[in-house]
Coordinates of C-alpha atoms and ligand atoms in Angstrom, one line a residue:
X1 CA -5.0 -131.5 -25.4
X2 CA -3.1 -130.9 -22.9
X3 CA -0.4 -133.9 -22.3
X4 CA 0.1 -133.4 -18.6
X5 CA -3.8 -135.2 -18.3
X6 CA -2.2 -138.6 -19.6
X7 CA -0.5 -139.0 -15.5
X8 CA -3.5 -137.4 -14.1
X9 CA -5.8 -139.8 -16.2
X10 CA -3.2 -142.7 -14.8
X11 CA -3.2 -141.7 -11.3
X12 CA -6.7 -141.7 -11.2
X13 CA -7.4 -144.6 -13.3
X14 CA -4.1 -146.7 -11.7
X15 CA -3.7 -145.3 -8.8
X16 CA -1.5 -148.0 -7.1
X17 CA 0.1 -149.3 -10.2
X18 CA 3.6 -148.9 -10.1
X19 CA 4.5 -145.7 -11.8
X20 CA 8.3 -145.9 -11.7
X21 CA 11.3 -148.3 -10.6
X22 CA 14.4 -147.6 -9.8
X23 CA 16.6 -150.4 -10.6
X24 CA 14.8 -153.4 -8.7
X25 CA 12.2 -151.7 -7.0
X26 CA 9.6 -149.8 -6.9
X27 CA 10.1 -146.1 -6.4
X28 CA 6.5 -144.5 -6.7
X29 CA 2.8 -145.6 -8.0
X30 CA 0.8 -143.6 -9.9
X31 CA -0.5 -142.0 -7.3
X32 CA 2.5 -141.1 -5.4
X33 CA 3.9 -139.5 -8.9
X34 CA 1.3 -137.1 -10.0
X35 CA 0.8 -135.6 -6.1
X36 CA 4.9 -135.3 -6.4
X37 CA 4.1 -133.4 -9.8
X38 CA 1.2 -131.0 -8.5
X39 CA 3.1 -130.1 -5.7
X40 CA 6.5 -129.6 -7.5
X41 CA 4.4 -127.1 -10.0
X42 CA 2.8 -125.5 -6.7
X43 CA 6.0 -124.9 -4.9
X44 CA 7.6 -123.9 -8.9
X45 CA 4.5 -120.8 -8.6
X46 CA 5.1 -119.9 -5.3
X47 CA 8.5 -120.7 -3.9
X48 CA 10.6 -120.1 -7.7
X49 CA 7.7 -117.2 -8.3
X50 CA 7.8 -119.2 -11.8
X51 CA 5.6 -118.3 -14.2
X52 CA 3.1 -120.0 -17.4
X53 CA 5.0 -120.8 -20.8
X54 CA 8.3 -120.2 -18.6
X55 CA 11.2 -122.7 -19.9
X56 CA 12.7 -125.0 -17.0
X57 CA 15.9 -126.7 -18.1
X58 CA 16.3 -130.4 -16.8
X59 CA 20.3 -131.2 -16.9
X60 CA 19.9 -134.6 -15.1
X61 CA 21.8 -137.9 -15.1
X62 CA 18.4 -140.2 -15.5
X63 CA 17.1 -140.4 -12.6
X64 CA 13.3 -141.0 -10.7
X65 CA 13.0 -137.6 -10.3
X66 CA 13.7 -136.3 -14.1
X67 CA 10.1 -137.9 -14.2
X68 CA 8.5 -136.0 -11.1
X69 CA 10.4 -132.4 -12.6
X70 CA 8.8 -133.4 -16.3
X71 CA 5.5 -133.5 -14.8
X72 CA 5.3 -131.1 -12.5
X73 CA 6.4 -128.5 -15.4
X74 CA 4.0 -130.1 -17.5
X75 CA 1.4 -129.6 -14.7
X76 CA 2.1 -126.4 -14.5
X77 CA 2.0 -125.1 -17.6
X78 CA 5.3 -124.2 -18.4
X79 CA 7.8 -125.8 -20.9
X80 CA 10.3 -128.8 -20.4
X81 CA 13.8 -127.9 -21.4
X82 CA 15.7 -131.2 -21.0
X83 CA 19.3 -130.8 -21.6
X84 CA 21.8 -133.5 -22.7
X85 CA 24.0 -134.2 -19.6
X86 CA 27.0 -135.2 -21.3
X87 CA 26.8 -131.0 -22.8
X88 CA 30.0 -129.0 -21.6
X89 CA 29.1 -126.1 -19.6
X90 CA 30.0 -124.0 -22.3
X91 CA 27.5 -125.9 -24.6
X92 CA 24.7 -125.9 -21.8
X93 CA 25.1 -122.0 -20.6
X94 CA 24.6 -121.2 -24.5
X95 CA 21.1 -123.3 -24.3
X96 CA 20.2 -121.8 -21.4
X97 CA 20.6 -118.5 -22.2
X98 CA 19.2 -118.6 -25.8
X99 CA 16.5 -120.8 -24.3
X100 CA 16.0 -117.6 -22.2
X101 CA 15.5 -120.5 -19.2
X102 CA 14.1 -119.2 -15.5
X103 CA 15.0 -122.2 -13.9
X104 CA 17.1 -125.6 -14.3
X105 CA 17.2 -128.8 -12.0
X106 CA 20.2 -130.4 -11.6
X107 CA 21.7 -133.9 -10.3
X108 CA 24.2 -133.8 -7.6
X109 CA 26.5 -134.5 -10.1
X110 CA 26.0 -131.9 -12.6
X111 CA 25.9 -129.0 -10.0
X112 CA 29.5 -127.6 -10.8
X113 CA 28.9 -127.6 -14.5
X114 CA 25.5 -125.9 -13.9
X115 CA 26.5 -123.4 -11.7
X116 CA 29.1 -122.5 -13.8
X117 CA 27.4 -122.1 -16.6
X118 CA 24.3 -120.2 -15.0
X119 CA 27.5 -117.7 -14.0
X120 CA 29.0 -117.3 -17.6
X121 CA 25.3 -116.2 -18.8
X122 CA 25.1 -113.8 -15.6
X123 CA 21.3 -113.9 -15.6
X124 CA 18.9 -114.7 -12.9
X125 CA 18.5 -119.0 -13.7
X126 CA 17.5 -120.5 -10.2
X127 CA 19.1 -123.9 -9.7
X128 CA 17.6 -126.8 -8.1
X129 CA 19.1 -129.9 -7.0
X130 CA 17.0 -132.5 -7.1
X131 CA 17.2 -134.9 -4.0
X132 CA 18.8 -132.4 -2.1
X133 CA 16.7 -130.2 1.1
X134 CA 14.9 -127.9 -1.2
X135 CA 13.7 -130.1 -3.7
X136 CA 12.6 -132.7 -1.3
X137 CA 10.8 -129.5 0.2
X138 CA 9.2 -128.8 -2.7
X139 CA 8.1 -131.8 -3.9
X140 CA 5.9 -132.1 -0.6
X141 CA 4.5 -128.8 -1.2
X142 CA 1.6 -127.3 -1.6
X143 CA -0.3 -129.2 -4.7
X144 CA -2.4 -127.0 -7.3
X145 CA -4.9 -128.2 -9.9
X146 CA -3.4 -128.6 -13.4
X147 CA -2.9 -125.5 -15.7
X148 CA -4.8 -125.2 -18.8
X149 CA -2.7 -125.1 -21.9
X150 CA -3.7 -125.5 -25.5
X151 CA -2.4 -127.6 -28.5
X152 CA -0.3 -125.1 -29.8
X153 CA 1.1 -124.4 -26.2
X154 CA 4.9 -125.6 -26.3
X155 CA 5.7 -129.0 -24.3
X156 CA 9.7 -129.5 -25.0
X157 CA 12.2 -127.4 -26.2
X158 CA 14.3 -129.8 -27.7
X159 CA 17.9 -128.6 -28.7
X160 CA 19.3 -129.7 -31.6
X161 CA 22.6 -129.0 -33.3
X162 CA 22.6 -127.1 -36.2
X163 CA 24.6 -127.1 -39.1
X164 CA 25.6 -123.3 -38.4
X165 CA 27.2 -124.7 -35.1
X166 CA 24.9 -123.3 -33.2
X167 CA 22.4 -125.3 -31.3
X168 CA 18.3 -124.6 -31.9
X169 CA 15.4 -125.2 -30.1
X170 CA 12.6 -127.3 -31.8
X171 CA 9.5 -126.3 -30.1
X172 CA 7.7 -129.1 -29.5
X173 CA 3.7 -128.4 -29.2
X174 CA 1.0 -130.8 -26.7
X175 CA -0.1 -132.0 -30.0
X176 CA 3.0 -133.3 -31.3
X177 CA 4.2 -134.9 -27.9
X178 CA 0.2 -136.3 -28.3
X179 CA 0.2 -137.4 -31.7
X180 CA 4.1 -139.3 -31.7
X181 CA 2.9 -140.4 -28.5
X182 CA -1.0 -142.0 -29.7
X183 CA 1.2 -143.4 -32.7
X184 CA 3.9 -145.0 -30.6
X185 CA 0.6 -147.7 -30.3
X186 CA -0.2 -147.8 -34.1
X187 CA 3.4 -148.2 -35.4
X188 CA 5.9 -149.1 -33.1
X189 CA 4.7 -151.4 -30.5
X190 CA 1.9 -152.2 -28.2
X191 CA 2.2 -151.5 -24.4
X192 CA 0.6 -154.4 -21.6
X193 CA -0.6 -152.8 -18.5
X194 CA 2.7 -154.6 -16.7
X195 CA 5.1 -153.5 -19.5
X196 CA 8.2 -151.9 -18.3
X197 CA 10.5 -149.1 -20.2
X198 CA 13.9 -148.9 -19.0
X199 CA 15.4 -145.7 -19.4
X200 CA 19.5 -146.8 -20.8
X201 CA 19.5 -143.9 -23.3
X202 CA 19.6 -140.2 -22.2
X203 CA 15.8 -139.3 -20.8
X204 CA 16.3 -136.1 -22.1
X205 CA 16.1 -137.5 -25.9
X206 CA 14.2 -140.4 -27.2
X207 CA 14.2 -142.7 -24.0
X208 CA 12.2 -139.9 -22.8
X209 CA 9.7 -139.7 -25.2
X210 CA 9.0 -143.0 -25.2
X211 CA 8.0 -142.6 -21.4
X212 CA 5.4 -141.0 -22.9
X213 CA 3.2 -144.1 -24.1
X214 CA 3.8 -146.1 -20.9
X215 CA 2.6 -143.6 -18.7
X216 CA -0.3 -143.2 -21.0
X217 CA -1.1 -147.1 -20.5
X218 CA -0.2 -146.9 -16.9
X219 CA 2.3 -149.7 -17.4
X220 CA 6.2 -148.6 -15.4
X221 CA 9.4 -146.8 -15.9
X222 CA 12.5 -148.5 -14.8
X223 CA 15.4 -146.1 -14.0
X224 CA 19.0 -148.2 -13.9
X225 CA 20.9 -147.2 -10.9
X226 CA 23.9 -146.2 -13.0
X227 CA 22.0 -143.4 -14.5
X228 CA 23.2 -144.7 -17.6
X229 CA 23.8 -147.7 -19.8
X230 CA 25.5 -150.9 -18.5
X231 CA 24.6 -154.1 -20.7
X232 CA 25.5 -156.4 -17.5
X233 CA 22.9 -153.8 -15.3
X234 CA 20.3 -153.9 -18.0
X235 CA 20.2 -157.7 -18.3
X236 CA 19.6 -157.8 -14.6
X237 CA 17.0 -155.5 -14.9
X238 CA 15.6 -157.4 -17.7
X239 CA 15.6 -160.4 -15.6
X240 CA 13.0 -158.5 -12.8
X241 CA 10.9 -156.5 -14.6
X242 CA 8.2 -157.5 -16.7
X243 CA 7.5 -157.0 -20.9
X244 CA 10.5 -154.9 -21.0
X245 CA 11.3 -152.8 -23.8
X246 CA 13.5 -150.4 -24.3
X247 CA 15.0 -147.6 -26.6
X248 CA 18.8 -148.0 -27.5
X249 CA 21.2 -146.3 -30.1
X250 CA 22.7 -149.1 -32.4
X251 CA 26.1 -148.5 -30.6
X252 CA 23.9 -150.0 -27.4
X253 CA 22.5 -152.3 -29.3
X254 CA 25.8 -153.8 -30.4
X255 CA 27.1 -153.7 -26.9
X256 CA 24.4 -155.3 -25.3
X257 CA 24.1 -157.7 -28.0
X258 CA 27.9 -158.4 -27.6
X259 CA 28.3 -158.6 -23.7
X260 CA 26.2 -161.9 -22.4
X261 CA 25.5 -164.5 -24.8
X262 CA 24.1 -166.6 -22.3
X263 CA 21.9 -164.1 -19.7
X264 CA 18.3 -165.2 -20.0
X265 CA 15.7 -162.3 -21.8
X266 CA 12.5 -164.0 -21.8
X267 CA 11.3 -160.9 -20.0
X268 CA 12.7 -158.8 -23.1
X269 CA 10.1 -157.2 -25.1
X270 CA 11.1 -155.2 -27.6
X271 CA 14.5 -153.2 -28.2
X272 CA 13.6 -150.2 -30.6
X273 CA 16.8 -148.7 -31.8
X274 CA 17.1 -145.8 -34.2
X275 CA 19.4 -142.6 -33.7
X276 CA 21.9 -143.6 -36.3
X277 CA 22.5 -145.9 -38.9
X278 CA 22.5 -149.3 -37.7
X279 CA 24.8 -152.3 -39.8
X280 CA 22.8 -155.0 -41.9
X281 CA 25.6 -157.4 -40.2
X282 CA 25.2 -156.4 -36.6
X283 CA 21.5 -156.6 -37.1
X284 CA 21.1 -160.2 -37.9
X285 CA 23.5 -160.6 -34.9
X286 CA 21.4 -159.3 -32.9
X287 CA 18.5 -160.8 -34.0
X288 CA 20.0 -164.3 -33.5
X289 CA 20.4 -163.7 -30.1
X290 CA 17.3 -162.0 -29.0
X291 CA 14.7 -163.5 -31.7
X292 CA 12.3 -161.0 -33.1
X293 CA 12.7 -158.1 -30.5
X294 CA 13.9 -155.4 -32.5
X295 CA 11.9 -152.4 -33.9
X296 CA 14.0 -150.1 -35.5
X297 CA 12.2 -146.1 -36.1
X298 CA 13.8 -143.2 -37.6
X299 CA 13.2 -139.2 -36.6
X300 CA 14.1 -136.3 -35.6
X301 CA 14.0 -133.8 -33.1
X302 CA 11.6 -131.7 -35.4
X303 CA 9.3 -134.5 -35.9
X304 CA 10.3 -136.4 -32.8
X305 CA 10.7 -140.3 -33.1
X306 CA 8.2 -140.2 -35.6
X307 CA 9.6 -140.4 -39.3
X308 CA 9.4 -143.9 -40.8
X309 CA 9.2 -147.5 -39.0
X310 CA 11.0 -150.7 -39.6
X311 CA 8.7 -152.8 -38.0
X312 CA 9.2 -156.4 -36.1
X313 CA 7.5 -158.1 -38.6
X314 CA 10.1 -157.3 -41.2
X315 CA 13.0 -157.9 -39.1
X316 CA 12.0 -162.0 -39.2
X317 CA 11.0 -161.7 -42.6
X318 CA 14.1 -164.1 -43.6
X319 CA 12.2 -165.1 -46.8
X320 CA 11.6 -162.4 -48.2
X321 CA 14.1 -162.0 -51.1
X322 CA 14.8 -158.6 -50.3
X323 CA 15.0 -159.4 -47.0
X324 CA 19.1 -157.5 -46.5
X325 CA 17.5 -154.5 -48.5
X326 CA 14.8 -154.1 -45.9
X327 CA 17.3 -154.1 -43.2
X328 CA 19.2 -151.8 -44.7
X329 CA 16.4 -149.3 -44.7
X330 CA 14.6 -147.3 -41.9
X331 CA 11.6 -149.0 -43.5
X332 CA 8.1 -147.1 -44.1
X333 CA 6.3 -143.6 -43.4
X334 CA 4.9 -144.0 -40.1
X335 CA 1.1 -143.3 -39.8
X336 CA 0.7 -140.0 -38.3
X337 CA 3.0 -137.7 -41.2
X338 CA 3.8 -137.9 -45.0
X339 CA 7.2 -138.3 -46.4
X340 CA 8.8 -137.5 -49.4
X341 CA 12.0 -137.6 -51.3
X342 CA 12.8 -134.4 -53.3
X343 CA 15.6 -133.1 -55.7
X344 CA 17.6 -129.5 -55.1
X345 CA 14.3 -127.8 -56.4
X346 CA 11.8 -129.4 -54.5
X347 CA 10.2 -132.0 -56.5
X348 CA 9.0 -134.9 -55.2
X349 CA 11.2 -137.4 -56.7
X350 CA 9.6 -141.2 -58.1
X351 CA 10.7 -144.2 -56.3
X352 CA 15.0 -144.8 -57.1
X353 CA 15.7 -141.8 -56.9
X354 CA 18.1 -139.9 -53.9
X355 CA 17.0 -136.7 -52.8
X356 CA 16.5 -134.8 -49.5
X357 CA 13.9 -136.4 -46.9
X358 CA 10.9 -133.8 -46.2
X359 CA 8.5 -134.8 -43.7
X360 CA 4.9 -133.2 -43.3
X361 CA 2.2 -134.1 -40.5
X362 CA 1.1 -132.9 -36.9
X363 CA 4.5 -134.6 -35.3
X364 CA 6.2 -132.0 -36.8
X365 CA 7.3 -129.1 -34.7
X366 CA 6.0 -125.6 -34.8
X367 CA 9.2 -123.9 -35.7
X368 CA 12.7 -123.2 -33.8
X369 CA 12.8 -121.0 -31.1
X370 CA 13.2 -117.2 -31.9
X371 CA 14.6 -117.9 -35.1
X372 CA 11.7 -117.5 -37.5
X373 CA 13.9 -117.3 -40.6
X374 CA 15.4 -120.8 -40.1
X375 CA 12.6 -121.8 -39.5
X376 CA 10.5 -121.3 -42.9
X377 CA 13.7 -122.8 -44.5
X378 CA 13.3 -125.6 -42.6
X379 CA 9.6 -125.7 -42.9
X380 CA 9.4 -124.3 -46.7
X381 CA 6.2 -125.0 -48.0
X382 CA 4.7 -126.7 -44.6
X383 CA 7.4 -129.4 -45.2
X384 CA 10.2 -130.4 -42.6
X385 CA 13.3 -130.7 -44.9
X386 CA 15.1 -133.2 -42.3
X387 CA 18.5 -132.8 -44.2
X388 CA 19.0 -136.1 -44.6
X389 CA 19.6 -137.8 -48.2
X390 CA 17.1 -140.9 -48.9
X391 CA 15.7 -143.0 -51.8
X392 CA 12.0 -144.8 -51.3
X393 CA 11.9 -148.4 -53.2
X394 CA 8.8 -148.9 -54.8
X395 CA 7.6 -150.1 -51.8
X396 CA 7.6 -147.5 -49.9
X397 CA 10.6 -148.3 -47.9
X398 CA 13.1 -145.5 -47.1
X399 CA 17.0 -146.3 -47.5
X400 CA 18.7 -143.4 -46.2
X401 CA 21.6 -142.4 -48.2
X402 CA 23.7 -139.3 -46.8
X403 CA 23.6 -136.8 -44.6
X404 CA 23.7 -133.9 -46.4
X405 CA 24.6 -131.8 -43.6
X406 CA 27.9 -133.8 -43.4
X407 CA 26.2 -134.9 -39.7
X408 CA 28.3 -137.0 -38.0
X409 CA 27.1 -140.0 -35.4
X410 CA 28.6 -141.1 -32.8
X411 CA 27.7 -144.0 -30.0
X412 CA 24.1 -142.9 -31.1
X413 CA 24.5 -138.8 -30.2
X414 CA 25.1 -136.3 -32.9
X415 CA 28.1 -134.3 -33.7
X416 CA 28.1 -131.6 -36.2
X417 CA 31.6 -130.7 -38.0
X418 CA 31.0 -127.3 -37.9
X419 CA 30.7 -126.7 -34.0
X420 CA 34.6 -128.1 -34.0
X421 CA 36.4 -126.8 -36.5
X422 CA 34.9 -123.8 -35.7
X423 CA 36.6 -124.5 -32.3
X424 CA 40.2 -125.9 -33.8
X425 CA 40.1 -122.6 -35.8
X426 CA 40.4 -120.4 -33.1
X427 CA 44.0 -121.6 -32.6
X428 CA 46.4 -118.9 -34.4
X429 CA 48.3 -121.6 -36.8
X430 CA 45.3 -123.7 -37.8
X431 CA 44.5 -121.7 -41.0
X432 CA 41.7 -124.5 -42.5
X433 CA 40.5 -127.9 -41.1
X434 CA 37.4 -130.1 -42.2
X435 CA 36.0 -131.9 -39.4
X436 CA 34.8 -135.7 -41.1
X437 CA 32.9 -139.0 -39.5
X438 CA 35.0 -142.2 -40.2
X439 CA 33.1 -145.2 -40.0
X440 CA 34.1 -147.1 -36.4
X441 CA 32.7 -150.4 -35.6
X442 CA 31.6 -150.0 -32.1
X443 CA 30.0 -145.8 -32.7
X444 CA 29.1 -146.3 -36.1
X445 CA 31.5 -143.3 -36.6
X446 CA 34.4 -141.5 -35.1
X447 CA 35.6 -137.9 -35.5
X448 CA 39.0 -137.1 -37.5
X449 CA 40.0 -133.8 -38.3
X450 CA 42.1 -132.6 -40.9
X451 CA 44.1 -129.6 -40.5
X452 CA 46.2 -127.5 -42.9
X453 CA 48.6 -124.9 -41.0
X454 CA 49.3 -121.3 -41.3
X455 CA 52.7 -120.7 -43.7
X456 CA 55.8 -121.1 -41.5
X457 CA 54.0 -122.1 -38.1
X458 CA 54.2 -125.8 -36.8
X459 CA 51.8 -127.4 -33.9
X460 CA 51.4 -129.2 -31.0
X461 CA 48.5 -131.7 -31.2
X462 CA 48.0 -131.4 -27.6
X463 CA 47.0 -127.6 -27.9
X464 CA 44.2 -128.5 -29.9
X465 CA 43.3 -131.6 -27.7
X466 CA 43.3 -128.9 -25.0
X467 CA 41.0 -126.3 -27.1
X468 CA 39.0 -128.9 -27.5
X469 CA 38.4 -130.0 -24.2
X470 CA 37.9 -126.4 -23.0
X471 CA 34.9 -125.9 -25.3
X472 CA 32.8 -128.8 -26.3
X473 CA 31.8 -132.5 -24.8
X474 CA 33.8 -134.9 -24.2
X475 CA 32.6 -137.3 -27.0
X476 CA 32.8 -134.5 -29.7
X477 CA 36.3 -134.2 -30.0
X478 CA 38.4 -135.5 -32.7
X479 CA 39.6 -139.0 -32.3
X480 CA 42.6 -138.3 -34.6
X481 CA 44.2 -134.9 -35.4
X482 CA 45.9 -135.1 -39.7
X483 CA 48.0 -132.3 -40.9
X484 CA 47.8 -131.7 -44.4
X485 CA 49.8 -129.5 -47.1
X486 CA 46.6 -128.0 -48.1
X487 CA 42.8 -129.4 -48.0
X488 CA 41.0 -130.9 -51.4
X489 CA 38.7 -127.9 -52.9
X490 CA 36.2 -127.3 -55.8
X491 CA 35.8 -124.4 -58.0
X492 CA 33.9 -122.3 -55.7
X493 CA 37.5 -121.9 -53.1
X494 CA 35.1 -125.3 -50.9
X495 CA 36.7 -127.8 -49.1
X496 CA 35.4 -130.7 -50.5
X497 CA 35.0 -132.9 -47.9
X498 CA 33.5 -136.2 -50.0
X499 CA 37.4 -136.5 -51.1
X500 CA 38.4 -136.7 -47.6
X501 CA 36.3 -139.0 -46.8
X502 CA 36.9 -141.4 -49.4
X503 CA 40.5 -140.9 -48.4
X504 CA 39.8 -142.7 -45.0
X505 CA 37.2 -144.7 -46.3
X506 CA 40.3 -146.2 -48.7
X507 CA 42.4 -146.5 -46.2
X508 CA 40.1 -148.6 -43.6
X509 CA 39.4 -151.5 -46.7
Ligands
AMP601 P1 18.2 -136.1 -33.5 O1 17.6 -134.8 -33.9 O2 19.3 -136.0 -32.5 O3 17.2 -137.1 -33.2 O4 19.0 -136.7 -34.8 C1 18.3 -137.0 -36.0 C2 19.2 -137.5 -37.1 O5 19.7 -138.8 -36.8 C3 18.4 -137.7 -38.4 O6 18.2 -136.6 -39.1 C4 19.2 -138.8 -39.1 O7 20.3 -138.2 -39.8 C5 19.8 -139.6 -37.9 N1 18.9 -140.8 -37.7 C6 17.9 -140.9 -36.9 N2 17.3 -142.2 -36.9 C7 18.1 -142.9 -37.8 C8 18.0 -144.2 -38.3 N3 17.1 -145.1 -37.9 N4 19.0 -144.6 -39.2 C9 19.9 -143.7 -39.6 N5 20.0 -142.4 -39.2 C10 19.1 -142.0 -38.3

């Protein structure tokens, strides 16, 4: 199957439903969308001279047109490449390049970044902006009949940090987009023909997938002016749009949860959050303001979204006497993969016992890009070893535990250790540092490093504020900056980071 059909089905089906709002009103139908789409892939053929299976970055602030750009790549035939737009242009020239990307579309805002990057890699990337003369050109082009692509045909490159530092790109099939997006219905929630999804999260992550099912319903997307998340905006939104739900990070949750007791959200659906570990306590808050709204999923960008389900129904379950514990966990497999729990050696593990999370089902991606050795580690056996550290109840229900790729998560996006103290060691009297997640009320977990300095040298904390700056987002860098004598190691010469952690840990009771 080919997912680009789902807006051609709409448009034809729907035609003057309204496809996508942005903040109040209504920015396009159905109709209006998927012309906007074929012409966009028309012009991409003969104006970019673009080409089938090519990979066509999107480094957008969430906008109307992310959706017309997804589309119209879908439509023809090439691969979405949709770029986190908080990445420093450092971060994004690196995905572009190993992405091997012809082609990226920007925001206004984003231009400097992009160009700059596109400069560092020195290749031939063309650069749209979208709203500007050109795009506006090309969106009124010359329309062409969708191109045929197979299951097995990528959809989404979706770059993911990986525990070496460096970033890879799950490839993301038709069918797995198809399947996480048919069991978005069985699992998650059901979408009315007037439902709305408002788009607070990145669209370039899970808000983005979760586009997916609405446009498959022909129900609306609802872009926030901000491009971003703003709990006072949101509620506003929520207030003029219909059966609204919505994907958050817990951090978002928390913040919306926290900003307006009063604001009226009868015209709230469903908040689905997931991303990160979400607090039992900060749960039943929310629940007690919004009622039985919240859906909570856990996945991945190898098996996008589509991992195990908390569902509504055991969110109210008050009850129930292991009502907490249920909270607690990420909840059940969903329908569409199997999921295990196994020990070092890859045996499935009974029920109460921790071991790694392996996932298997057609959600699961086909591999990372041009990395094929990775890849059969990560898909040993035809099983997705997610990383992550879990025990099942006998119930089925999932607690996760760990990360065991010392992962750290922050307002919701991931940060991984590695990428920055790979970064703090480039300065000349930084001799070891550990880079650990300290637990923070409002992101779930900030980043402290821990440093140890070359013999004889001292250092000035703002050089490494600086380094940091230079080289990786914003949001990445450490929060707090410890020197240490030396850092805690086991026998095998490894910092043994559990021991730092329990240091702060200790320290924040
Ligand atoms: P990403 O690939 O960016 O979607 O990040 C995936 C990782 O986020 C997972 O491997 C988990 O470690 C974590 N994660 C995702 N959903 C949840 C959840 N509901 N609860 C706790 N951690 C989660």
């Amino acid at each position: 199957m080919n997912l680009g059909i789902l807006l051609s089905r709409a448009a034809q089906s729907f035609p003057d439903r309204p496809a996508i709002s942005y903040g109040k009103n209504t920015y396009c139908n159905y109709r209006d969308l998927a012309n906007r789409a074929a012409s966009l892939a028309g012009s991409m053929q003969e104006d970019l001279a673009l080409k089938i299976d090519d990979r066509i970055g999107l480094f957008m602030t969430n906008c109307p047109e992310f959706l017309e750009v997804f589309h119209g790549v879908l439509h023809a035939g090439m691969t979405t490449l949709p770029i986190n737009n908080k990445l420093h242009e450092k971060e994004l020239a690196y995905i572009l390049d190993d992405a091997r990307a012809s082609a990226l579309f920007v925001t206004k805002d984003l231009v400097e970044k992009a160009e700059s990057a596109i400069e560092q890699i020195g290749t031939n990337v063309k650069l749209v902006v979208v709203g500007g003369k050109e795009y506006k050109k090309f969106s009124n082009g010359l329309p062409i009949p969708i191109v045929h692509r197979t299951q097995d045909n990528l959809a989404w490159l979706f770059y993911t940090s990986g525990t070496t530092g460096q970033p890879k790109g799950a490839m993301l099939t038709h069918r797995n987009l198809w399947d996480a997006t048919l069991n978005y219905f069985v699992d998650v929630d059901r979408v009315p023909f007037n439902g709305s999804a408002i788009h607070a999260a990145p669209m370039s992550h899970g808000s983005g997938f979760y586009g997916l099912p609405h446009l498959a319903v022909g129900a609306q997307q609802v872009i926030p002016e901000s491009g971003g998340f703003s709990p006072e905006e949101i509620y506003e939104l929520i207030s003029c749009h219909s059966e609204v739900s919505m994907f958050a990070a817990p951090t978002m949750v928390n913040r919306f949860v926290e900003h307006d007791g009063d604001a009226n959200t009868q015209n709230l659906r469903t908040i689905t959050y997931g991303g990160g570990p979400m607090y039992v306590e900060d749960c039943k808050r929310a629940l007690d303001r919004l009622g039985p709204k919240l859906i909570q999923i856990y996945g991945q960008g190898e098996s996008p979204m589509t991992i195990t389900v908390l569902p509504r129904e055991d969110h109210i379950a008050e009850n129930n006497p292991r009502f907490e514990e249920r909270l607690a966990s990420v909840g059940y497999a969903q329908s569409v993969v199997e999921v295990i729990v196994t020990d070092a050696d890859n045996n499935a593990l009974p029920s109460g016992e921790i071991g790694e999370v392996l996932v298997r089902g057609d959600v699961v991606m086909k591999g990372y890009w041009e990395k094929p050795e990775v890849s059969s580690e990560t898909l040993a056996d035809g099983w997705l070893h997610t990383g992550d550290m879990g025990v099942f109840d006998e119930d089925g229900y999932l607690t996760l535990k760990d990360r065991s790729k010392d992962l750290i998560i922050s307002g919701g996006s991931n940060i991984y250790p590695r990428e920055i103290e790979e970064i703090l060691l480039r300065h000349k009297s930084v001799s070891e540092c550990a880079v650990i997640g300290r637990p923070h009320k409002d992101w779930g977990e900030e980043v402290v490093a821990f440093i140890s300095l070359v013999e004889g040298h001292t250092i000035d904390i703002e050089e490494l504020e600086r380094l940091c700056l230079e080289n990786i987002a914003r949001f990445k860098r450490p929060k707090e900056y410890r020197l240490a004598e030396s850092l805690p190691k086991n026998n095998y010469g490894k910092i043994v980071k559990r021991e730092l952690r329990d240091q702060l840990e200790d320290e924040s009771e």
